[in-house]
PDB file of C-alpha atoms in Angstrom:
ATOM      1  CA  MET A 764      98.163  58.717  60.941  1.00 49.00           C
ATOM      2  CA  ALA A 765      97.122  59.814  63.813  1.00 51.00           C
ATOM      3  CA  ASP A 766      99.630  61.677  66.410  1.00 58.00           C
ATOM      4  CA  VAL A 767      99.554  59.367  69.425  1.00 51.00           C
ATOM      5  CA  PRO A 768     102.686  57.461  71.043  1.00 62.00           C
ATOM      6  CA  TYR A 769     103.635  54.007  70.609  1.00 59.00           C
ATOM      7  CA  GLY A 770     101.092  51.391  72.407  1.00 56.00           C
ATOM      8  CA  HIS A 771      98.041  53.355  72.104  1.00 57.00           C
ATOM      9  CA  PRO A 772      95.535  51.746  69.960  1.00 59.00           C
ATOM     10  CA  ASP A 773      95.606  53.812  67.400  1.00 56.00           C
ATOM     11  CA  PHE A 774      99.331  53.943  66.811  1.00 56.00           C
ATOM     12  CA  GLY A 775     100.271  53.009  62.997  1.00 57.00           C
ATOM     13  CA  ARG A 776      96.618  52.961  61.988  1.00 65.00           C
ATOM     14  CA  LEU A 777      95.804  55.413  59.014  1.00 58.00           C
ATOM     15  CA  TRP A 778      92.877  57.468  58.795  1.00 53.00           C
ATOM     16  CA  PRO A 779      90.903  59.300  55.731  1.00 59.00           C
ATOM     17  CA  CYS A 780      92.117  63.076  55.709  1.00 59.00           C
ATOM     18  CA  SER A 781      88.823  65.226  55.925  1.00 57.00           C
ATOM     19  CA  CYS A 782      88.581  66.180  52.174  1.00 59.00           C
ATOM     20  CA  ARG A 783      88.223  62.553  51.424  1.00 61.00           C
ATOM     21  CA  THR A 784      85.806  62.109  54.301  1.00 53.00           C
ATOM     22  CA  ALA A 785      84.193  64.750  52.896  1.00 57.00           C
ATOM     23  CA  GLU A 786      84.044  63.436  49.659  1.00 61.00           C
ATOM     24  CA  ARG A 787      82.839  60.447  50.743  1.00 61.00           C
ATOM     25  CA  LEU A 788      79.725  61.779  52.298  1.00 55.00           C
ATOM     26  CA  ARG A 789      79.022  64.063  49.487  1.00 62.00           C
ATOM     27  CA  GLN A 790      79.048  61.005  47.171  1.00 61.00           C
ATOM     28  CA  ARG A 791      76.695  58.911  49.956  1.00 63.00           C
ATOM     29  CA  GLY A 792      73.958  61.233  49.921  1.00 58.00           C
ATOM     30  CA  GLU A 793      74.067  61.727  46.593  1.00 76.00           C
ATOM     31  CA  MET A 794      73.677  57.863  45.940  1.00 71.00           C
ATOM     32  CA  LEU A 795      70.444  57.995  48.623  1.00 76.00           C
ATOM     33  CA  ARG A 796      68.958  60.785  47.016  1.00 79.00           C
ATOM     34  CA  ALA A 797      69.484  58.404  43.453  1.00 79.00           C
ATOM     35  CA  MET A 798      67.515  55.699  45.228  1.00 80.00           C
ATOM     36  CA  SER A 799      64.821  57.670  46.526  1.00 85.00           C
ATOM     37  CA  ASN A 800      63.491  58.657  42.906  1.00 84.00           C
ATOM     38  CA  LEU A 801      61.391  61.834  44.352  1.00 91.00           C
ATOM     39  CA  GLY A 802      61.194  63.106  41.112  1.00 89.00           C
ATOM     40  CA  PRO A 803      56.969  61.961  41.242  1.00 91.00           C
ATOM     41  CA  PHE A 804      56.768  63.457  44.592  1.00 93.00           C
ATOM     42  CA  LEU A 805      58.600  66.701  44.675  1.00 92.00           C
ATOM     43  CA  ASN A 806      55.473  68.871  44.341  1.00 93.00           C
ATOM     44  CA  LYS A 807      54.779  67.110  47.553  1.00 96.00           C
ATOM     45  CA  THR A 808      55.046  69.433  50.578  1.00 97.00           C
ATOM     46  CA  PHE A 809      54.068  70.815  53.162  1.00 97.00           C
ATOM     47  CA  GLU A 810      52.841  74.286  51.731  1.00 96.00           C
ATOM     48  CA  ASN A 811      50.082  72.413  49.498  1.00 95.00           C
ATOM     49  CA  PHE A 812      49.246  69.881  52.175  1.00 95.00           C
ATOM     50  CA  ASP A 813      45.682  70.940  53.247  1.00 92.00           C
ATOM     51  CA  ALA A 814      45.487  70.339  57.260  1.00 92.00           C
ATOM     52  CA  GLY A 815      41.885  71.571  57.051  1.00 90.00           C
ATOM     53  CA  VAL A 816      41.009  68.322  55.875  1.00 90.00           C
ATOM     54  CA  ARG A 817      39.127  66.200  58.933  1.00 91.00           C
ATOM     55  CA  GLY A 818      41.465  63.747  61.080  1.00 92.00           C
ATOM     56  CA  VAL A 819      44.905  65.038  59.298  1.00 95.00           C
ATOM     57  CA  ALA A 820      45.382  68.049  61.324  1.00 95.00           C
ATOM     58  CA  ARG A 821      47.721  66.315  64.276  1.00 96.00           C
ATOM     59  CA  ALA A 822      49.559  64.287  61.395  1.00 97.00           C
ATOM     60  CA  TYR A 823      50.408  67.571  59.596  1.00 97.00           C
ATOM     61  CA  ALA A 824      51.489  69.152  62.936  1.00 97.00           C
ATOM     62  CA  ARG A 825      53.660  66.367  63.748  1.00 97.00           C
ATOM     63  CA  ALA A 826      55.188  65.543  60.803  1.00 98.00           C
ATOM     64  CA  LEU A 827      55.961  69.502  60.604  1.00 98.00           C
ATOM     65  CA  LYS A 828      57.726  69.177  63.673  1.00 97.00           C
ATOM     66  CA  PHE A 829      59.805  66.245  62.458  1.00 98.00           C
ATOM     67  CA  ALA A 830      60.800  67.946  59.336  1.00 98.00           C
ATOM     68  CA  GLU A 831      62.223  70.497  61.381  1.00 97.00           C
ATOM     69  CA  HIS A 832      63.777  68.601  64.112  1.00 97.00           C
ATOM     70  CA  PRO A 833      64.201  64.922  62.934  1.00 97.00           C
ATOM     71  CA  MET A 834      64.391  62.907  66.196  1.00 96.00           C
ATOM     72  CA  GLY A 835      63.180  59.719  67.061  1.00 97.00           C
ATOM     73  CA  TRP A 836      60.640  57.582  65.031  1.00 98.00           C
ATOM     74  CA  LEU A 837      57.575  59.089  63.540  1.00 98.00           C
ATOM     75  CA  ILE A 838      54.953  56.364  62.791  1.00 97.00           C
ATOM     76  CA  LEU A 839      51.431  57.325  60.535  1.00 97.00           C
ATOM     77  CA  PHE A 840      49.118  54.816  59.957  1.00 96.00           C
ATOM     78  CA  GLY A 841      45.837  54.655  57.815  1.00 95.00           C
ATOM     79  CA  GLY A 842      44.056  54.035  54.758  1.00 92.00           C
ATOM     80  CA  TYR A 843      44.780  54.853  51.325  1.00 88.00           C
ATOM     81  CA  GLY A 844      44.742  58.082  50.135  1.00 88.00           C
ATOM     82  CA  CYS A 845      44.620  59.879  53.754  1.00 92.00           C
ATOM     83  CA  GLY A 846      47.806  61.920  52.970  1.00 94.00           C
ATOM     84  CA  LYS A 847      50.239  59.612  54.392  1.00 96.00           C
ATOM     85  CA  THR A 848      52.491  59.529  51.548  1.00 96.00           C
ATOM     86  CA  HIS A 849      52.282  63.069  50.898  1.00 97.00           C
ATOM     87  CA  LEU A 850      53.606  64.065  54.263  1.00 97.00           C
ATOM     88  CA  ALA A 851      56.510  61.441  54.275  1.00 97.00           C
ATOM     89  CA  ALA A 852      57.427  63.103  50.793  1.00 97.00           C
ATOM     90  CA  ALA A 853      57.366  66.560  52.333  1.00 98.00           C
ATOM     91  CA  ILE A 854      59.138  65.657  55.211  1.00 98.00           C
ATOM     92  CA  ALA A 855      61.816  64.470  53.342  1.00 97.00           C
ATOM     93  CA  ASN A 856      61.917  67.324  50.641  1.00 96.00           C
ATOM     94  CA  ARG A 857      62.079  69.472  53.811  1.00 97.00           C
ATOM     95  CA  LEU A 858      64.843  67.540  55.124  1.00 96.00           C
ATOM     96  CA  LEU A 859      66.920  67.825  51.675  1.00 94.00           C
ATOM     97  CA  ALA A 860      66.244  71.450  50.823  1.00 93.00           C
ATOM     98  CA  ASN A 861      68.091  71.840  54.781  1.00 94.00           C
ATOM     99  CA  HIS A 862      70.905  69.366  53.654  1.00 91.00           C
ATOM    100  CA  ASN A 863      70.049  66.552  55.381  1.00 94.00           C
ATOM    101  CA  GLU A 864      70.797  62.989  54.361  1.00 94.00           C
ATOM    102  CA  VAL A 865      67.784  61.262  53.778  1.00 95.00           C
ATOM    103  CA  LEU A 866      66.591  58.372  52.313  1.00 95.00           C
ATOM    104  CA  PHE A 867      63.051  58.068  51.057  1.00 96.00           C
ATOM    105  CA  THR A 868      61.582  54.599  49.963  1.00 95.00           C
ATOM    106  CA  VAL A 869      58.273  52.987  49.190  1.00 96.00           C
ATOM    107  CA  VAL A 870      59.178  49.527  51.477  1.00 97.00           C
ATOM    108  CA  PRO A 871      58.367  46.889  48.226  1.00 96.00           C
ATOM    109  CA  ASP A 872      61.121  49.036  46.221  1.00 95.00           C
ATOM    110  CA  LEU A 873      63.666  49.431  48.895  1.00 95.00           C
ATOM    111  CA  LEU A 874      63.541  45.268  48.919  1.00 96.00           C
ATOM    112  CA  ASP A 875      63.991  45.224  45.107  1.00 94.00           C
ATOM    113  CA  HIS A 876      67.035  47.743  45.323  1.00 91.00           C
ATOM    114  CA  LEU A 877      68.636  45.040  47.895  1.00 95.00           C
ATOM    115  CA  ARG A 878      68.256  42.204  46.001  1.00 95.00           C
ATOM    116  CA  SER A 879      69.616  43.861  42.684  1.00 93.00           C
ATOM    117  CA  THR A 880      72.824  44.041  44.176  1.00 93.00           C
ATOM    118  CA  PHE A 881      72.981  40.125  43.836  1.00 91.00           C
ATOM    119  CA  GLY A 882      72.919  40.785  40.109  1.00 85.00           C
ATOM    120  CA  PRO A 883      76.129  40.245  37.686  1.00 83.00           C
ATOM    121  CA  HIS A 884      75.712  44.051  36.429  1.00 82.00           C
ATOM    122  CA  SER A 885      75.298  45.417  40.152  1.00 85.00           C
ATOM    123  CA  GLU A 886      77.661  47.902  40.919  1.00 83.00           C
ATOM    124  CA  VAL A 887      77.569  48.274  44.191  1.00 87.00           C
ATOM    125  CA  GLY A 888      78.009  45.189  46.516  1.00 92.00           C
ATOM    126  CA  TYR A 889      75.202  43.680  48.651  1.00 93.00           C
ATOM    127  CA  ASP A 890      76.482  44.379  52.265  1.00 94.00           C
ATOM    128  CA  GLU A 891      77.632  48.319  50.902  1.00 92.00           C
ATOM    129  CA  ARG A 892      74.226  48.852  49.640  1.00 92.00           C
ATOM    130  CA  PHE A 893      72.573  47.224  53.171  1.00 95.00           C
ATOM    131  CA  GLU A 894      74.845  49.545  54.889  1.00 95.00           C
ATOM    132  CA  GLN A 895      73.756  52.470  53.455  1.00 92.00           C
ATOM    133  CA  VAL A 896      70.538  51.757  54.132  1.00 95.00           C
ATOM    134  CA  ARG A 897      70.085  51.180  57.317  1.00 96.00           C
ATOM    135  CA  SER A 898      72.495  53.740  58.662  1.00 95.00           C
ATOM    136  CA  ALA A 899      71.035  56.313  56.140  1.00 95.00           C
ATOM    137  CA  GLY A 900      70.594  60.137  58.242  1.00 96.00           C
ATOM    138  CA  VAL A 901      66.805  59.567  57.825  1.00 97.00           C
ATOM    139  CA  LEU A 902      65.250  57.024  56.506  1.00 97.00           C
ATOM    140  CA  ILE A 903      61.382  57.468  55.558  1.00 98.00           C
ATOM    141  CA  LEU A 904      59.714  53.884  54.933  1.00 98.00           C
ATOM    142  CA  ASP A 905      56.683  54.557  52.979  1.00 97.00           C
ATOM    143  CA  ASP A 906      53.498  51.540  52.704  1.00 96.00           C
ATOM    144  CA  LEU A 907      55.389  49.328  55.002  1.00 97.00           C
ATOM    145  CA  GLY A 908      53.099  45.846  55.082  1.00 95.00           C
ATOM    146  CA  THR A 909      52.461  46.383  51.070  1.00 94.00           C
ATOM    147  CA  GLU A 910      56.017  44.065  50.594  1.00 94.00           C
ATOM    148  CA  ASN A 911      55.909  40.412  49.397  1.00 91.00           C
ATOM    149  CA  ALA A 912      56.514  38.892  52.988  1.00 88.00           C
ATOM    150  CA  THR A 913      58.877  36.230  51.872  1.00 94.00           C
ATOM    151  CA  PRO A 914      61.135  34.641  55.087  1.00 95.00           C
ATOM    152  CA  TRP A 915      64.119  36.833  53.035  1.00 96.00           C
ATOM    153  CA  ALA A 916      61.989  39.945  53.139  1.00 96.00           C
ATOM    154  CA  ARG A 917      61.064  39.761  56.883  1.00 96.00           C
ATOM    155  CA  GLU A 918      64.628  39.171  58.018  1.00 97.00           C
ATOM    156  CA  LYS A 919      66.136  42.242  56.171  1.00 97.00           C
ATOM    157  CA  LEU A 920      63.592  44.300  57.381  1.00 97.00           C
ATOM    158  CA  PHE A 921      63.804  43.606  60.813  1.00 98.00           C
ATOM    159  CA  GLN A 922      67.863  43.867  60.521  1.00 98.00           C
ATOM    160  CA  ILE A 923      66.956  47.587  59.205  1.00 98.00           C
ATOM    161  CA  PHE A 924      64.861  48.191  61.741  1.00 98.00           C
ATOM    162  CA  ASN A 925      66.805  46.849  64.561  1.00 98.00           C
ATOM    163  CA  HIS A 926      69.956  48.408  63.919  1.00 97.00           C
ATOM    164  CA  ARG A 927      67.811  51.979  63.301  1.00 97.00           C
ATOM    165  CA  TYR A 928      66.271  51.075  67.134  1.00 98.00           C
ATOM    166  CA  ASN A 929      69.645  50.188  68.500  1.00 97.00           C
ATOM    167  CA  TYR A 930      71.190  53.391  67.367  1.00 96.00           C
ATOM    168  CA  ARG A 931      68.135  55.736  67.940  1.00 97.00           C
ATOM    169  CA  LEU A 932      68.367  56.762  64.414  1.00 97.00           C
ATOM    170  CA  PRO A 933      65.187  59.018  63.193  1.00 98.00           C
ATOM    171  CA  THR A 934      62.971  57.419  60.672  1.00 98.00           C
ATOM    172  CA  VAL A 935      59.495  57.453  59.315  1.00 98.00           C
ATOM    173  CA  ILE A 936      57.247  54.877  58.640  1.00 98.00           C
ATOM    174  CA  THR A 937      53.920  55.019  57.166  1.00 98.00           C
ATOM    175  CA  SER A 938      51.342  52.209  56.994  1.00 97.00           C
ATOM    176  CA  ASN A 939      47.731  51.180  55.656  1.00 95.00           C
ATOM    177  CA  ARG A 940      47.847  47.861  57.650  1.00 94.00           C
ATOM    178  CA  GLU A 941      46.437  47.578  61.041  1.00 92.00           C
ATOM    179  CA  PRO A 942      49.304  47.522  63.799  1.00 90.00           C
ATOM    180  CA  ARG A 943      48.396  44.097  64.466  1.00 91.00           C
ATOM    181  CA  ASP A 944      49.023  42.995  61.105  1.00 93.00           C
ATOM    182  CA  ILE A 945      52.705  44.122  61.382  1.00 95.00           C
ATOM    183  CA  GLU A 946      55.554  41.566  62.000  1.00 95.00           C
ATOM    184  CA  PRO A 947      55.328  41.136  66.056  1.00 95.00           C
ATOM    185  CA  ARG A 948      59.472  41.926  66.273  1.00 96.00           C
ATOM    186  CA  ILE A 949      59.178  45.406  64.058  1.00 97.00           C
ATOM    187  CA  LEU A 950      55.793  46.460  65.840  1.00 96.00           C
ATOM    188  CA  SER A 951      57.758  45.951  68.885  1.00 96.00           C
ATOM    189  CA  ARG A 952      60.366  48.307  67.891  1.00 96.00           C
ATOM    190  CA  MET A 953      58.114  50.695  66.582  1.00 96.00           C
ATOM    191  CA  THR A 954      55.843  50.818  69.900  1.00 95.00           C
ATOM    192  CA  ASP A 955      58.831  52.358  72.607  1.00 96.00           C
ATOM    193  CA  ARG A 956      57.952  54.943  73.831  1.00 93.00           C
ATOM    194  CA  ASP A 957      61.536  55.749  74.207  1.00 93.00           C
ATOM    195  CA  LEU A 958      62.009  56.431  70.568  1.00 95.00           C
ATOM    196  CA  CYS A 959      57.886  56.574  69.549  1.00 94.00           C
ATOM    197  CA  ASP A 960      55.937  58.698  72.133  1.00 89.00           C
ATOM    198  CA  GLU A 961      52.662  58.529  69.724  1.00 90.00           C
ATOM    199  CA  ILE A 962      51.794  56.589  66.843  1.00 93.00           C
ATOM    200  CA  ILE A 963      49.593  58.698  64.556  1.00 96.00           C
ATOM    201  CA  ILE A 964      46.633  56.990  63.354  1.00 94.00           C
ATOM    202  CA  ILE A 965      44.976  59.307  60.507  1.00 94.00           C
ATOM    203  CA  ASP A 966      41.251  58.676  60.714  1.00 88.00           C
ATOM    204  CA  ALA A 967      40.355  60.465  57.186  1.00 76.00           C
ATOM    205  CA  ASP A 968      38.484  60.613  53.956  1.00 66.00           C
ATOM    206  CA  ASP A 969      40.629  60.037  50.569  1.00 64.00           C
ATOM    207  CA  TYR A 970      42.983  63.095  50.659  1.00 60.00           C
ATOM    208  CA  ARG A 971      43.158  63.437  47.298  1.00 59.00           C
ATOM    209  CA  ARG A 972      39.407  64.174  46.690  1.00 57.00           C
ATOM    210  CA  THR A 973      39.213  67.092  49.026  1.00 55.00           C
ATOM    211  CA  PRO A 974      38.698  69.866  46.692  1.00 54.00           C
ATOM    212  CA  THR A 975      42.794  72.001  47.301  1.00 51.00           C
ATOM    213  CA  ALA A 976      44.000  68.246  46.250  1.00 50.00           C
ATOM    214  CA  GLN A 977      41.807  68.601  43.221  1.00 49.00           C
ATOM    215  CA  ARG A 978      42.622  72.088  42.133  1.00 50.00           C
ATOM    216  CA  PHE A 979      46.601  71.162  42.775  1.00 47.00           C
ATOM    217  CA  GLU A 980      46.018  68.124  40.636  1.00 50.00           C
ATOM    218  CA  GLN A 981      44.091  70.243  38.130  1.00 51.00           C
ATOM    219  CA  LYS A 982      46.704  72.866  37.850  1.00 49.00           C
ATOM    220  CA  LYS A 983      49.329  70.344  37.445  1.00 48.00           C
ATOM    221  CA  ALA A 984      48.002  68.703  34.769  1.00 52.00           C
ATOM    222  CA  HIS A 985      47.433  71.944  32.995  1.00 52.00           C
ATOM    223  CA  HIS A 986      50.511  72.979  33.397  1.00 46.00           C
ATOM    224  CA  LEU A 987      52.346  69.617  31.999  1.00 48.00           C
ATOM    225  CA  GLN A 988      49.624  69.695  29.395  1.00 57.00           C
ATOM    226  CA  ARG A 989      51.042  73.106  28.400  1.00 58.00           C
ATOM    227  CA  MET A 990      54.423  72.021  28.105  1.00 48.00           C
ATOM    228  CA  GLY A 991      53.848  69.037  26.386  1.00 55.00           C
ATOM    229  CA  ARG A 992      52.434  71.309  23.802  1.00 51.00           C
ATOM    230  CA  ARG A 993      55.172  73.818  23.761  1.00 48.00           C
ATOM    231  CA  ASP A 994      57.938  70.658  23.118  1.00 49.00           C
ATOM    232  CA  GLY A 995      55.628  69.678  20.306  1.00 48.00           C
ATOM    233  CA  ASN A 996      55.577  72.676  18.681  1.00 46.00           C
ATOM    234  CA  ALA A 997      59.904  72.895  19.276  1.00 40.00           C
TER     235      ALA A 997
END
């Protein structure tokens, strides 16, 4: 209990001890890491992103700055294959390496996570999961606009955006849609200059077809092939 005099609003109120609070935060961080499912994206880093590709330099610089000092909202628009997801995952990997709480998720997958809590075998209730998502230390939403835009999905996304807008929580958003195609209530928050002083539109060729990216994918495929042969001979 808090050491306060009788009549104080906190008199008689129970407070968790610091050790339990730390353990709760650790568990929350581990849950968000598991939800992020970053396994397929662990190779997406700033070190192997080719910032020399035409049209990506500013997005790279802003993403790197955000990863070092996560404040406000970073919004990246651009077509398929222009490097948005690589930069978003690079931010997540850098923040996790620096022991920040992060949730990285593709928007349709996020909505599936929320829907799954309504199932009879869910280990976590909807309210708890929704609160974990909307209040994550840093939330990285990849591919906004690719979700099935049902009324339920639109409302859940708005509630997440609105909460993070009201509490000024650091957020990264990528989308291959035109800004005018984003739900107006969400777009109005994304374009607030107090949170996001600039929306980055990546006007670049398919980043995945650049020589640097192709060489990296070839090395990755060769490594996986060697590992497969090694496992087969074990």
